[in-house]
C-alpha positions in Angstrom: 12.1 -20.2 -29.3 13.4 -23.4 -30.9 13.7 -27.2 -30.5 17.3 -28.3 -29.7 19.3 -29.8 -31.2 18.3 -28.3 -34.5 17.6 -30.7 -37.5 17.6 -27.8 -40.0 19.8 -24.7 -39.6 18.1 -22.5 -42.3 15.6 -20.3 -40.6 13.7 -20.0 -44.0 12.9 -23.7 -43.9 13.3 -24.9 -40.3 10.3 -26.4 -38.4 12.5 -26.3 -35.3 12.2 -22.5 -34.9 9.5 -20.1 -34.1 10.9 -16.7 -35.0 10.2 -12.9 -35.3 12.5 -11.3 -37.8 14.0 -7.9 -37.3 14.5 -7.0 -41.0 10.9 -7.3 -42.1 8.9 -8.0 -39.0 7.6 -11.3 -40.4 7.1 -14.6 -38.5 8.9 -17.8 -39.5 8.2 -21.4 -38.8 9.0 -23.8 -41.7 9.2 -20.6 -43.8 7.2 -17.3 -43.6 4.0 -18.0 -41.7 1.0 -17.8 -44.1 0.0 -14.4 -45.4 -0.1 -12.8 -42.0 0.5 -9.1 -41.7 4.1 -8.4 -40.6 4.8 -7.2 -37.1 6.7 -4.0 -36.4 10.3 -4.2 -37.5 13.0 -3.8 -34.8 16.6 -2.7 -34.7 19.5 -1.5 -32.5 18.3 -0.2 -29.1 14.9 -2.0 -29.2 13.7 -4.3 -26.5 11.9 -7.5 -27.7 10.0 -9.6 -25.2 9.0 -13.2 -25.9 5.9 -14.4 -24.0 5.6 -18.1 -24.1 2.5 -19.7 -22.5 3.2 -23.5 -22.3 -0.2 -24.1 -20.7 -1.7 -23.0 -24.0 1.2 -23.7 -26.4 1.2 -20.0 -27.5 4.0 -17.5 -28.2 3.6 -13.7 -28.4 6.1 -10.9 -28.9 6.3 -7.4 -27.5 8.2 -4.6 -29.3 9.4 -2.1 -26.6 6.6 -3.4 -24.3 3.9 -3.1 -26.9 2.1 -6.4 -27.9 2.6 -7.3 -31.6 -0.1 -9.4 -33.3 -1.0 -9.8 -37.0 -4.6 -10.5 -35.8 -5.8 -9.0 -32.5 -7.4 -12.2 -31.3 -4.6 -14.6 -32.2 -1.1 -15.1 -30.8 1.9 -15.1 -33.1 2.3 -18.9 -32.8 0.1 -21.6 -31.5 0.4 -25.4 -30.8 3.9 -25.2 -29.5 4.8 -28.3 -27.4 7.9 -28.6 -25.2 10.6 -28.7 -24.5 11.7 -25.5 -26.4 14.5 -23.1 -25.7 15.0 -19.3 -25.9 16.7 -18.9 -29.3 18.3 -16.2 -31.5 19.5 -16.7 -35.1 21.6 -14.3 -37.1 23.1 -14.3 -40.6 25.3 -11.2 -41.0 28.4 -11.5 -43.3 30.5 -9.7 -40.6 30.8 -9.8 -36.8 28.3 -7.0 -36.2 25.6 -8.5 -33.9 25.5 -7.9 -30.1 22.5 -8.8 -28.0 21.9 -8.6 -24.3 19.3 -10.7 -22.3 17.3 -8.2 -20.2 15.2 -9.4 -17.3 14.8 -13.2 -17.9 11.5 -14.1 -16.3 9.1 -16.9 -15.6 5.3 -16.3 -15.3 3.4 -18.2 -12.7 0.7 -20.5 -14.0 -2.7 -18.9 -14.3 -1.3 -15.3 -14.0 -0.6 -14.6 -17.6 -2.7 -12.1 -19.6 -2.0 -9.7 -22.4 -3.0 -6.8 -20.2 -1.1 -7.6 -17.1 2.0 -9.8 -17.2 2.9 -10.9 -13.7 6.6 -11.8 -14.0 9.0 -13.2 -11.5 12.9 -13.2 -11.9 14.5 -16.6 -12.1 16.1 -18.1 -9.0 19.5 -19.3 -9.8 22.6 -20.4 -7.9 25.6 -18.1 -8.4 29.1 -19.0 -7.2 29.8 -15.4 -6.0 27.2 -15.8 -3.3 28.6 -19.1 -2.0 31.1 -20.3 0.5 32.8 -23.7 -0.1 30.5 -24.5 -3.0 30.4 -24.3 -6.8 27.3 -23.7 -9.0 26.5 -25.8 -12.1 26.7 -24.1 -15.5 22.9 -23.7 -15.7 22.7 -22.3 -12.2 20.1 -24.9 -11.1 22.3 -27.0 -8.8 25.4 -26.7 -6.6 28.1 -29.0 -5.2 30.1 -28.6 -2.0 33.7 -27.9 -3.0 35.6 -27.8 0.4 35.4 -29.4 3.8 33.8 -27.2 6.5 32.5 -27.5 10.0 29.6 -26.6 12.3 31.5 -23.6 13.6 32.5 -22.4 10.1 29.9 -23.9 7.7 29.6 -23.5 4.0 26.6 -21.8 2.5 24.8 -21.0 -0.7 22.7 -17.8 -0.8 20.4 -17.1 -3.8 20.4 -13.5 -4.9 16.6 -13.3 -5.0 15.5 -10.6 -2.4 12.2 -11.4 -0.7 11.0 -8.1 0.7 7.9 -6.9 2.5 6.2 -6.3 -0.8 6.9 -9.7 -2.2 3.6 -11.3 -1.1 3.9 -15.1 -1.1 7.1 -16.7 -2.5 7.8 -20.5 -2.7 10.9 -22.3 -3.7 11.9 -26.0 -3.7 15.2 -27.7 -3.2 15.9 -31.3 -4.1 18.6 -33.0 -2.0 20.7 -34.8 -4.6 23.5 -36.0 -2.4 24.2 -36.3 1.4 25.1 -39.1 3.8 22.0 -40.8 5.1 21.6 -40.6 8.9 24.5 -38.1 9.0 23.1 -35.3 6.9 24.8 -31.9 7.0 22.2 -29.7 5.2 20.0 -27.0 6.5 17.9 -24.7 4.4 15.6 -21.7 4.7 16.2 -18.0 4.7 19.0 -15.6 5.3 18.6 -12.0 6.3 21.8 -11.1 4.5 23.2 -11.9 1.1 26.6 -12.1 2.8 25.8 -13.8 6.1 28.1 -14.3 9.0 30.0 -17.6 8.9 29.2 -18.4 12.5 27.7 -21.7 13.5 24.1 -22.3 12.5 23.5 -22.9 16.2 24.0 -19.2 17.0 23.8 -17.4 13.7 21.2 -14.5 13.8 21.2 -14.2 10.0 19.6 -17.6 9.3 16.2 -19.2 9.7 16.8 -22.9 9.0 15.2 -26.3 8.8 17.8 -29.0 9.5 18.0 -32.4 7.7 19.8 -34.4 10.4 17.2 -34.0 13.2 14.3 -32.0 11.7 14.6 -29.1 14.1 14.4 -25.4 13.2 17.3 -23.0 14.0 17.5 -19.3 14.5 20.2 -18.2 17.1 20.0 -21.8 18.4 17.7 -24.8 18.2 14.0 -24.2 18.6 12.8 -27.1 20.7 9.1 -26.6 19.8 9.8 -26.9 16.1 10.8 -30.5 15.3 9.7 -31.7 11.9 10.3 -34.7 9.8 14.0 -35.4 8.9 15.0 -35.2 5.3 17.8 -36.8 3.2 18.9 -37.6 -0.4 16.0 -37.7 -2.8 13.7 -35.6 -0.7 12.2 -32.3 -1.9 11.8 -29.4 0.6 9.6 -26.5 -0.2 10.0 -23.2 1.7 6.9 -21.0 1.6 7.3 -17.3 2.7 4.3 -15.1 3.3 5.7 -11.6 3.6 2.2 -10.1 4.1 2.0 -12.1 7.4 5.8 -12.3 8.1 5.9 -16.1 8.3 7.8 -19.0 6.8 6.5 -22.6 6.5 8.3 -25.7 5.2 6.9 -28.7 3.3 8.6 -32.1 3.3 7.8 -33.8 -0.1 4.7 -31.7 -0.4 3.5 -32.2 3.2 3.2 -29.1 5.5 5.4 -29.4 8.6 3.9 -27.9 11.7 4.0 -29.4 15.2 2.2 -26.8 17.3 -0.1 -25.3 14.7 2.1 -22.3 14.1 4.6 -21.7 11.2 8.2 -22.6 11.4 9.2 -18.9 11.8 7.2 -15.7 12.3 7.8 -12.0 12.7 9.9 -11.9 9.5 10.3 -8.2 8.6 12.8 -6.8 6.2 14.5 -8.5 3.2 15.4 -12.2 3.1 17.2 -14.5 0.6 16.9 -18.3 0.0 19.8 -20.1 1.6 21.3 -23.6 2.0 23.9 -24.2 4.8 26.1 -27.3 5.1 28.9 -28.4 7.4 30.3 -31.7 6.3 34.0 -32.5 6.7 33.9 -34.1 3.2 32.7 -32.7 -0.1 29.6 -34.8 -0.2 26.7 -32.4 -0.5 24.8 -31.6 -3.7 21.3 -30.0 -4.1 19.2 -28.6 -6.9 16.5 -25.9 -7.4 13.2 -27.3 -8.6 11.2 -24.5 -10.4 7.9 -23.6 -8.7 
């Protein structure tokens, strides 16, 4: 990992970088780290995993899934403070380097251990799973790109399958832009990564919480599920418990339940996070907030 922007480009001297070198297996931060024993060298075909624990400020490395440590009780680097970024440096005299990112992951707080890494794929917006919307370059937000309507709404599906084996999954959206008192957003789950474009009032693919009136929708409005309305600046968390087949929603951290039951139940199969919008102007923007 590294600080960015870099104040020193030379990896042999830079205090901005915390590195594991392929050629000799040594660790670098402001030069070679102490007299520590080198880790295993790596080369073409190897898989190197970086495990960064920002709760402890520690960085470890895995060589083809085997933990590498100079000292069994100490991580490769300690006392790292953020923000830092995934980083790769190279110095070949010809264009000979090719590297692929495999399985980018985040690890939930409190779940990390050297024996059992519980890793979760990143949720990101992707334009190829959108209708009338565009994703930002970092995949963390989207903007409505075309006018649409209630009968043919736009949508953003996140390619993050939540199956019966997923346990509990939470994700949070921040509403960055919509028209107050005339909001056009709904959010929740989709049972298809390529849902029908039918109205949210009749669509069987969607399980949604609507901004404008606070009602929940699945094949029509559910009269018993009216929650607090939401608008620009609000954060809405969707909590899916696949062990119980239920979905709850939180408005700025507050659980929304009107009759003591979850927003939706009897959820069986595979679902995807979704945002639906129907404004006749390109006025909607929302972001993912990492959980």
